[in-house]
Amino acid sequence: MMKKRSTTYRLNVVDYTIFIVCSIAAAAMLYLFYRDMNSFTIKQTEKPIAKIYFKRNTAQRKFVDNDIWEVLTNSSDVYDGDRIRTSKDSEAYTEFSDGGIQIQLSEKSMVQIFQTKEQKRLDFIGGEIFVESKASADDKLVIHSGKTDISISDAAQVKIALPEVSEAAAAGECEAEESVVRVEVVSGKVEVTEQAVDGQTGDGQAAVQAKPVLVSAGESLTFGTEHSEAKGNKPSVAATSSSKSDLPKIPVKVVAEGIEKIVSRNSVTFMHQDYFDSESNRQKYNYACKIPVADLSEKFKIIPKNSLIELEISGTADKNLRGFAIQVSSGEANWRRAHAFVWVYPNNGFGIAKDTPFVVKRLIALDYDIVNTDKAEAEFCYEPNFIDSPITIRDFKLRSKVLALSGGHGTKIPAAGYSKTLEYGSISMVKDRWGSGPNDYDWRLYADADSLFGSSASLAAGSKVKISVSGVCNKSIDWLRPEIIENGENRWLSVFLNNGDYDALALPKSNCSAGVPFSLTKHCTLYAPMLNSNTAMFQLSVGSGDGKVSTAPVFSNLKITVEVE
């Protein structure tokens, strides 16, 4: 007969003691291992020249006199000659101690930083960086890559990409092989100097001659060398911004639907730029900030016509700004806007307030393909009639999402009886100059059309709209004119205007004396369709009175009501 044996084992005091001691020892070793892996050195005898901050995951640093890569903590010091690198899915930025220059590193990027009394220098080893400089001519930054120097003497924003980097170079074991480098100037201008062999000196040595190329805002430049397996060498590629041989080959692939990206920057500054206005046939200027579309979607992709893109902009501005425009280019050789012109008037036309955080969201439906996201740009700009100086936005964040690859122009029609009112306790108008004469201007109040008719709304030609305006103006005015401007199909069209008869469009002139409450109503017919309220705008205009109204009219208790009849 078999008997059951008891297999229960009871720990005695000695066993408990051994278990606890071993557990403590293991925990201590794990802690020391973690400390060793995440420790970093502070140089007591050397002054740091910059600091590094993390945007996503972590970054590493290697001293110029050390072969060990250290995992850094956020806000770590950077010393002269330090190498900085980011791994996959990591982003960081380093800022020089004086705050004048910031270098943002995308994933799998590496740089080496130097500073002397004469200049700051950045050796770009590989990956992709975005440099924002607020420096003056006395505080120059030189970015060195291979045999090329990129010099920044004034305020500028520059994106530089060097995609071909060996694993050894990425690990810091050797210098990166020479490869094609692409420079895109978002704002300001830079000077690119490529060293090229040109003849021989008297002692038979090759003479090196600098060939400077000036690259301005909105321009890009590809330079460096390309691999040539047949010859076993790397022939020189001439620095040019227009050579077709320098353009990257675009894979025939469409961007992923639903792709969402966020571009974050410590600050962005809207820079002065000149342009030719074909409508008025004269040279004009505005202030603009540009973001590569590749940063907002995917690299070397196509975003097809009729796609719907959502943009959300946030930050804090250092000045008041009533409105700005959005233009996304198609990425073609000849510049073309890929969608209807979009004006944005936040807060029902009050705009963005100085030193007050804001969030603005806008939908964009493409009228043309964006044929190459790496060649296209999203530009945000404003006219000098809003403010004639650069604006800086701190804690700038731009979120982009491709909502759909089709159906972007789908709209709804407000039903008869639909009504919406905008109310303003007190608001001043903005001068809009339409000619070169001293009195060739109107005073205007702007609002987004979707704030009156709802997002993605449309009205057909022949629709009837009743507009009522009431309030008190601090000035006597000759006329008051409401308009809806349709920007669709790359046009600028007042949909209420019949054969250019602006007098018929104006509201009645009665009771428009200074300080006297007024209430005016107009029944309007759409002589052209409002295709999409997301791109249309509402404006209320007051004439200059041949110079009599020389300062901005201010309305109080203003109410604007639209009703679909």
XYZ file of C-alpha atoms in Angstrom:
565
model
C 0.000 0.000 0.000
C 1.422 3.348 -1.119
C 1.542 6.218 1.270
C 1.411 9.876 0.368
C 4.581 11.819 1.111
C 4.289 15.396 2.295
C 6.258 17.734 -0.062
C 5.548 20.942 1.828
C 8.742 22.886 2.557
C 8.810 25.482 5.238
C 11.349 28.355 5.103
C 13.289 28.817 8.284
C 14.829 32.068 9.557
C 18.122 31.477 7.703
C 16.307 30.973 4.393
C 14.298 34.138 4.898
C 17.452 36.074 5.673
C 19.261 34.784 2.572
C 16.240 35.606 0.376
C 15.960 39.164 1.710
C 19.725 39.812 1.438
C 19.824 38.535 -2.158
C 16.781 40.633 -3.132
C 18.343 43.776 -1.679
C 21.628 43.055 -3.446
C 19.854 42.484 -6.774
C 17.895 45.734 -6.380
C 21.095 47.595 -5.515
C 22.886 46.210 -8.584
C 19.942 47.132 -10.824
C 19.965 50.652 -9.374
C 23.713 51.001 -9.897
C 23.352 49.668 -13.446
C 20.594 52.218 -14.132
C 22.732 54.999 -12.637
C 25.685 53.958 -14.780
C 23.606 53.802 -17.959
C 21.973 57.165 -17.325
C 24.805 59.086 -15.710
C 26.338 62.077 -17.410
C 29.373 64.192 -16.738
C 29.487 67.815 -15.693
C 32.696 69.681 -16.545
C 33.657 71.780 -13.554
C 36.450 73.677 -15.336
C 34.606 74.531 -18.553
C 31.683 76.845 -19.225
C 28.770 75.312 -21.198
C 27.926 76.949 -24.525
C 24.387 75.548 -24.898
C 21.675 73.396 -23.360
C 19.731 70.483 -24.804
C 16.014 69.902 -24.322
C 13.924 66.868 -25.226
C 10.790 67.029 -27.364
C 10.351 63.262 -27.609
C 12.215 60.419 -25.855
C 15.930 61.057 -25.206
C 19.223 62.226 -26.706
C 22.891 61.369 -26.128
C 26.057 63.424 -25.851
C 29.748 62.603 -26.380
C 32.582 64.882 -25.279
C 35.215 65.815 -27.832
C 37.874 64.087 -25.680
C 35.827 60.998 -24.795
C 34.500 57.987 -26.718
C 31.554 57.266 -24.422
C 28.013 58.279 -25.352
C 26.054 59.517 -22.335
C 22.263 59.452 -21.993
C 21.253 62.978 -20.964
C 18.514 64.382 -18.825
C 16.331 67.241 -20.018
C 18.044 70.659 -19.865
C 21.573 69.192 -19.808
C 24.613 71.376 -20.507
C 26.433 71.180 -23.839
C 30.145 72.063 -24.028
C 32.391 73.213 -26.858
C 33.035 70.312 -29.248
C 30.263 68.058 -27.907
C 28.491 65.707 -30.280
C 24.720 65.365 -29.905
C 22.662 62.579 -31.430
C 19.064 61.374 -31.389
C 17.934 57.790 -31.894
C 14.859 56.447 -33.663
C 11.579 58.070 -32.556
C 13.470 60.767 -30.638
C 13.551 64.522 -31.131
C 15.435 67.219 -29.257
C 16.649 70.766 -29.612
C 19.724 72.554 -28.369
C 19.901 76.276 -27.755
C 23.027 78.401 -27.425
C 23.410 80.101 -24.060
C 22.637 83.571 -25.408
C 19.305 82.333 -26.806
C 20.032 83.622 -30.304
C 20.226 80.277 -32.107
C 18.224 77.074 -31.708
C 18.938 73.775 -33.501
C 16.167 71.170 -33.627
C 17.222 67.583 -34.289
C 14.829 65.098 -35.863
C 15.188 61.387 -35.185
C 18.479 59.655 -36.099
C 20.358 62.951 -36.434
C 23.784 64.005 -35.213
C 25.655 67.302 -34.913
C 28.807 68.635 -33.267
C 28.733 72.108 -31.699
C 31.544 74.653 -31.416
C 31.764 78.276 -30.314
C 34.561 80.842 -30.574
C 34.679 84.581 -30.033
C 34.204 85.125 -33.768
C 31.368 82.715 -34.541
C 29.267 79.719 -33.628
C 29.828 76.582 -35.694
C 27.786 73.453 -36.216
C 29.193 70.355 -37.883
C 26.198 68.597 -39.432
C 27.006 64.882 -39.544
C 23.689 63.393 -40.611
C 19.906 63.237 -40.350
C 17.674 66.312 -40.452
C 17.898 69.558 -38.507
C 15.930 72.807 -38.358
C 17.940 75.907 -37.441
C 16.257 79.067 -36.179
C 18.571 82.042 -35.823
C 17.781 85.431 -34.353
C 21.420 86.389 -34.670
C 22.778 89.691 -35.936
C 25.625 90.153 -38.387
C 28.047 90.194 -35.413
C 26.859 86.769 -34.227
C 27.298 84.448 -37.201
C 26.500 80.735 -37.357
C 28.382 78.522 -39.828
C 26.982 75.058 -40.524
C 29.678 72.792 -41.945
C 28.774 69.663 -43.941
C 31.392 67.833 -45.970
C 33.111 70.432 -48.142
C 30.342 72.978 -47.811
C 29.684 75.845 -45.376
C 26.230 77.318 -44.808
C 26.555 80.791 -43.275
C 23.747 82.529 -41.374
C 24.415 86.129 -40.370
C 20.894 87.474 -39.864
C 17.552 86.154 -38.595
C 16.602 83.057 -40.586
C 14.899 79.667 -40.407
C 16.618 76.859 -42.326
C 15.921 73.148 -42.750
C 18.861 70.903 -43.691
C 18.673 67.195 -44.528
C 21.513 64.729 -45.099
C 19.772 61.359 -45.595
C 22.729 59.101 -46.405
C 24.590 58.407 -43.169
C 26.521 55.193 -42.457
C 25.916 53.242 -39.260
C 29.509 53.909 -38.195
C 28.996 57.647 -38.631
C 25.706 57.527 -36.758
C 27.550 55.804 -33.913
C 30.267 58.457 -34.032
C 32.963 55.974 -35.032
C 33.829 57.887 -38.220
C 32.816 60.914 -40.232
C 29.772 60.545 -42.461
C 30.452 59.833 -46.115
C 29.809 62.746 -48.444
C 26.244 62.679 -49.688
C 23.568 64.873 -51.199
C 22.608 67.633 -48.766
C 19.388 69.576 -49.146
C 18.958 73.101 -47.742
C 15.500 74.717 -47.560
C 15.297 78.336 -46.416
C 11.975 78.959 -44.674
C 12.685 82.591 -43.817
C 15.585 84.997 -44.123
C 18.553 84.056 -46.292
C 21.767 82.037 -46.075
C 25.007 81.867 -48.024
C 26.231 78.456 -49.193
C 29.912 78.130 -50.062
C 31.039 74.896 -51.692
C 34.739 74.209 -52.035
C 35.489 73.012 -55.574
C 38.746 72.045 -57.305
C 39.585 74.630 -59.977
C 42.897 74.301 -61.816
C 46.321 73.873 -60.217
C 48.784 76.037 -58.392
C 52.397 76.496 -59.489
C 53.602 73.609 -57.354
C 51.139 71.239 -58.977
C 48.671 71.267 -56.079
C 44.935 71.603 -56.766
C 43.686 75.128 -56.131
C 40.568 75.359 -53.938
C 38.138 78.103 -54.846
C 35.025 79.110 -52.882
C 31.817 79.517 -54.862
C 29.208 81.333 -52.743
C 25.507 80.892 -53.540
C 22.833 83.058 -51.874
C 19.638 81.165 -50.982
C 16.609 83.264 -49.961
C 13.285 82.482 -48.285
C 11.179 80.025 -50.248
C 14.189 78.656 -52.147
C 15.971 75.327 -51.749
C 19.406 74.097 -52.766
C 20.811 70.614 -53.264
C 24.569 70.141 -53.188
C 27.262 67.610 -52.369
C 28.056 64.346 -54.152
C 26.186 61.319 -55.445
C 27.301 57.679 -55.494
C 28.491 56.307 -58.833
C 29.006 52.539 -58.664
C 30.109 52.282 -62.315
C 33.094 54.583 -61.835
C 33.645 53.777 -58.196
C 33.778 57.430 -57.235
C 31.562 60.340 -56.284
C 31.513 63.066 -58.940
C 30.775 66.620 -57.841
C 27.245 67.976 -58.180
C 27.019 71.696 -59.001
C 25.181 73.783 -56.424
C 22.015 75.001 -58.086
C 18.426 75.525 -57.067
C 16.918 74.748 -60.450
C 18.809 71.794 -61.960
C 16.407 68.917 -62.596
C 19.196 66.405 -61.922
C 19.316 67.596 -58.301
C 15.622 67.020 -57.632
C 14.795 63.930 -55.566
C 12.993 61.104 -57.321
C 9.413 61.002 -56.107
C 7.876 57.609 -55.440
C 4.376 57.291 -56.853
C 2.756 56.790 -53.485
C -0.114 58.578 -51.805
C 0.089 59.814 -48.247
C -1.668 57.656 -45.670
C -5.195 58.743 -44.837
C -5.466 59.797 -41.221
C -1.760 60.646 -40.898
C -1.318 63.197 -38.124
C 1.819 65.181 -37.302
C 2.738 67.970 -34.887
C 5.415 70.591 -35.486
C 6.538 72.260 -32.263
C 8.951 75.160 -32.067
C 10.114 77.291 -29.207
C 9.200 80.324 -31.315
C 8.607 81.356 -34.922
C 8.889 84.825 -36.429
C 6.918 86.086 -39.418
C 9.503 87.598 -41.751
C 9.143 90.362 -44.362
C 8.787 89.071 -47.949
C 8.140 90.868 -51.251
C 5.759 89.557 -53.915
C 4.097 90.747 -57.114
C 0.316 91.137 -56.969
C -1.045 90.372 -60.440
C -4.516 91.705 -59.554
C -3.284 95.230 -58.771
C -0.253 94.879 -61.079
C 2.152 96.195 -58.470
C 4.814 95.033 -56.071
C 3.632 94.333 -52.515
C 4.941 92.756 -49.354
C 3.683 90.804 -46.377
C 5.025 88.906 -43.374
C 5.248 85.131 -43.604
C 6.206 81.963 -41.772
C 6.691 78.748 -43.781
C 6.595 75.092 -42.722
C 7.604 72.209 -45.043
C 4.591 70.016 -45.842
C 6.798 66.936 -45.361
C 6.921 67.854 -41.652
C 3.113 67.855 -41.596
C 2.472 64.545 -43.357
C 5.014 62.091 -44.797
C 8.188 62.508 -46.848
C 8.178 62.268 -50.652
C 4.457 61.581 -50.906
C 1.504 62.842 -52.925
C -1.601 64.324 -51.318
C -4.299 64.034 -54.006
C -6.752 66.628 -55.199
C -9.972 66.845 -53.156
C -8.249 65.680 -49.953
C -9.403 67.294 -46.711
C -6.686 68.526 -44.342
C -7.208 69.900 -40.853
C -4.699 72.431 -39.503
C -4.609 73.544 -35.875
C -2.288 76.398 -34.922
C -1.582 77.429 -31.330
C 0.857 79.600 -29.403
C 1.248 83.044 -27.855
C 1.926 86.129 -30.016
C 3.969 89.147 -28.935
C 1.603 91.562 -30.741
C -2.094 91.817 -31.589
C -3.003 90.303 -34.968
C -6.469 90.599 -36.519
C -6.083 87.970 -39.226
C -3.752 85.863 -41.335
C -3.840 83.755 -44.490
C -2.952 80.122 -45.179
C -1.390 79.009 -48.451
C -0.204 75.454 -49.105
C 1.788 75.088 -52.334
C 1.483 72.109 -54.666
C 5.211 71.350 -54.759
C 5.439 71.798 -58.536
C 8.338 73.508 -60.346
C 6.184 76.606 -60.918
C 4.642 77.800 -57.655
C 0.911 77.173 -57.358
C -1.452 77.244 -54.397
C -3.022 73.794 -53.989
C -6.326 75.123 -52.620
C -8.572 78.149 -52.422
C -7.051 81.146 -50.645
C -7.902 80.883 -46.932
C -8.127 83.971 -44.723
C -8.511 83.313 -41.004
C -9.998 85.883 -38.613
C -9.884 84.344 -35.121
C -12.364 85.207 -32.395
C -14.997 86.510 -34.854
C -12.633 89.156 -36.176
C -11.209 90.341 -32.862
C -8.111 88.360 -33.810
C -5.217 87.086 -31.726
C -4.502 89.105 -28.581
C -0.976 89.984 -27.457
C 0.496 87.647 -24.802
C -2.689 85.552 -24.743
C -2.528 81.849 -25.721
C -4.654 81.059 -28.782
C -5.819 78.014 -30.731
C -7.042 78.300 -34.333
C -8.418 75.381 -36.353
C -9.025 75.382 -40.105
C -10.117 72.884 -42.782
C -8.479 72.935 -46.232
C -9.792 71.079 -49.293
C -7.261 70.634 -52.090
C -8.095 71.834 -55.617
C -4.830 70.387 -56.997
C -2.524 67.517 -56.102
C 0.362 68.210 -53.771
C 2.765 66.340 -56.029
C 5.699 66.188 -53.609
C 5.424 66.885 -49.902
C 9.184 67.542 -49.742
C 8.857 70.410 -52.251
C 5.607 71.900 -50.912
C 5.271 74.469 -48.127
C 2.520 75.597 -45.804
C 2.765 79.381 -45.571
C 1.095 81.514 -42.925
C 1.165 85.229 -43.732
C -0.460 88.558 -42.929
C -0.677 91.898 -44.722
C 0.885 95.151 -43.418
C -2.584 96.695 -43.061
C -3.021 94.447 -39.987
C 0.375 95.268 -38.511
C 3.461 96.502 -40.326
C 6.165 94.641 -38.376
C 7.253 91.061 -37.687
C 5.309 89.054 -35.121
C 6.878 86.300 -33.036
C 4.754 83.417 -31.756
C 6.126 81.646 -28.700
C 5.436 77.972 -27.957
C 4.344 77.572 -31.566
C 2.566 74.304 -32.349
C 1.073 73.245 -35.657
C -0.965 70.046 -35.808
C -1.886 68.637 -39.204
C -4.166 65.714 -40.027
C -5.200 64.321 -43.420
C -8.859 63.702 -42.585
C -9.763 62.177 -45.964
C -8.241 61.591 -49.390
C -11.520 62.427 -51.158
C -14.739 64.327 -50.563
C -12.986 67.378 -49.198
C -15.341 69.748 -51.025
C -18.502 68.245 -49.564
C -20.744 70.946 -48.094
C -24.137 71.403 -46.481
C -26.791 74.000 -47.393
C -28.302 76.070 -44.558
C -32.081 75.674 -44.552
C -34.450 78.612 -45.068
C -34.896 80.443 -41.773
C -31.346 79.712 -40.621
C -30.053 82.656 -38.583
C -26.828 83.590 -36.789
C -25.743 86.742 -34.941
C -22.252 88.006 -34.146
C -22.034 90.442 -31.230
C -19.228 92.866 -30.397
C -19.114 94.973 -27.236
C -16.528 97.287 -28.795
C -14.394 96.756 -31.896
C -12.373 98.994 -34.205
C -12.079 98.618 -37.964
C -8.881 98.020 -39.955
C -7.617 100.180 -42.842
C -7.603 98.404 -46.204
C -5.789 100.329 -48.927
C -7.064 99.503 -52.446
C -5.159 102.150 -54.443
C -2.072 104.362 -54.415
C -3.878 107.661 -53.785
C -3.888 109.237 -50.302
C -7.623 108.552 -49.848
C -7.753 105.223 -51.680
C -8.726 103.113 -48.700
C -11.729 101.759 -46.817
C -12.195 100.734 -43.182
C -13.198 97.118 -42.701
C -14.294 94.566 -40.155
C -13.621 90.937 -41.073
C -15.069 87.622 -39.931
C -14.836 84.033 -41.159
C -17.888 83.044 -43.189
C -18.160 79.770 -41.276
C -18.701 81.782 -38.077
C -21.953 82.985 -39.692
C -23.092 79.996 -41.787
C -21.383 77.068 -40.038
C -18.436 74.944 -41.146
C -18.434 73.561 -44.721
C -21.613 75.381 -45.778
C -22.528 76.568 -49.281
C -25.133 78.810 -50.890
C -26.160 78.615 -54.529
C -26.436 81.585 -56.877
C -29.890 83.110 -56.542
C -30.092 82.432 -52.781
C -31.586 85.209 -50.649
C -29.850 86.418 -47.496
C -31.093 89.076 -45.096
C -28.360 91.038 -43.309
C -29.064 93.293 -40.317
C -26.500 95.573 -38.675
C -27.086 97.645 -35.543
C -24.983 99.508 -33.001
C -23.277 102.854 -32.405
C -20.281 104.272 -34.319
C -18.011 106.931 -32.864
C -17.791 108.652 -36.267
C -20.277 109.873 -38.873
C -20.026 107.597 -41.892
C -21.180 108.016 -45.498
C -22.010 104.379 -46.166
C -21.873 100.919 -44.664
C -21.503 97.888 -46.938
C -21.753 94.160 -46.034
C -20.129 91.605 -48.347
C -19.404 87.910 -48.548
C -16.177 87.211 -50.420
C -15.844 83.842 -52.138
C -12.236 82.644 -52.421
C -12.961 79.279 -54.042
C -11.431 78.211 -57.354
C -8.570 80.682 -56.716
C -10.766 83.749 -57.199
C -11.788 86.801 -55.164
C -15.469 87.470 -55.726
C -18.093 89.485 -53.861
C -21.122 87.206 -54.225
C -23.669 90.010 -53.550
C -22.179 92.356 -56.140
C -24.279 92.834 -59.289
C -22.250 94.095 -62.288
C -19.894 96.085 -60.054
C -22.724 98.219 -58.552
C -21.277 98.863 -55.089
C -23.770 101.687 -54.413
C -26.672 99.236 -54.671
C -24.899 96.907 -52.266
C -24.490 99.530 -49.510
C -26.909 99.657 -46.587
C -29.217 102.693 -46.296
C -27.370 105.833 -45.172
C -29.941 106.989 -42.601
C -29.039 107.279 -38.900
C -25.280 106.834 -39.331
C -24.235 109.910 -37.361
C -21.520 109.819 -34.723
C -22.769 108.521 -31.368
C -26.308 107.854 -32.653
C -27.621 104.258 -32.424
C -28.519 102.830 -35.839
C -30.269 99.740 -37.146
C -30.004 98.881 -40.852
C -31.289 95.934 -42.894
C -30.523 94.721 -46.411
C -32.069 91.891 -48.455
C -29.277 90.511 -50.633
C -29.268 88.148 -53.582
C -26.294 85.924 -54.358
C -25.268 86.680 -57.950
C -22.505 84.059 -57.610
C -22.360 80.970 -55.383
C -20.627 80.775 -52.020
C -18.896 77.444 -52.643
C -17.576 76.776 -49.160
C -17.818 78.817 -45.975
C -14.406 77.429 -44.899
C -12.693 79.573 -47.537
C -15.203 82.437 -47.772
C -15.120 85.547 -45.594
C -17.534 88.234 -44.392
C -16.550 91.883 -44.353
C -18.296 95.072 -43.306
C -16.857 98.173 -45.016
C -16.970 101.904 -44.245
C -15.755 104.498 -46.753
C -12.944 106.931 -46.048
C -15.170 109.908 -46.891
C -12.357 111.287 -49.078
C -10.059 111.389 -46.098
C -12.601 112.669 -43.562
C -12.543 109.335 -41.727
C -8.777 109.351 -41.192
C -8.700 107.157 -38.087
C -10.339 103.803 -37.477
C -14.090 103.888 -36.747
C -14.976 102.151 -33.484
C -18.328 100.390 -33.057
C -19.954 99.597 -29.736
C -22.862 97.224 -29.077
C -22.471 96.046 -32.660
C -24.695 93.201 -33.866
C -24.434 91.534 -37.279
C -27.189 89.046 -38.140
C -27.521 86.935 -41.278
C -30.682 85.000 -42.125
C -31.203 82.634 -45.049
C -34.566 83.524 -46.609
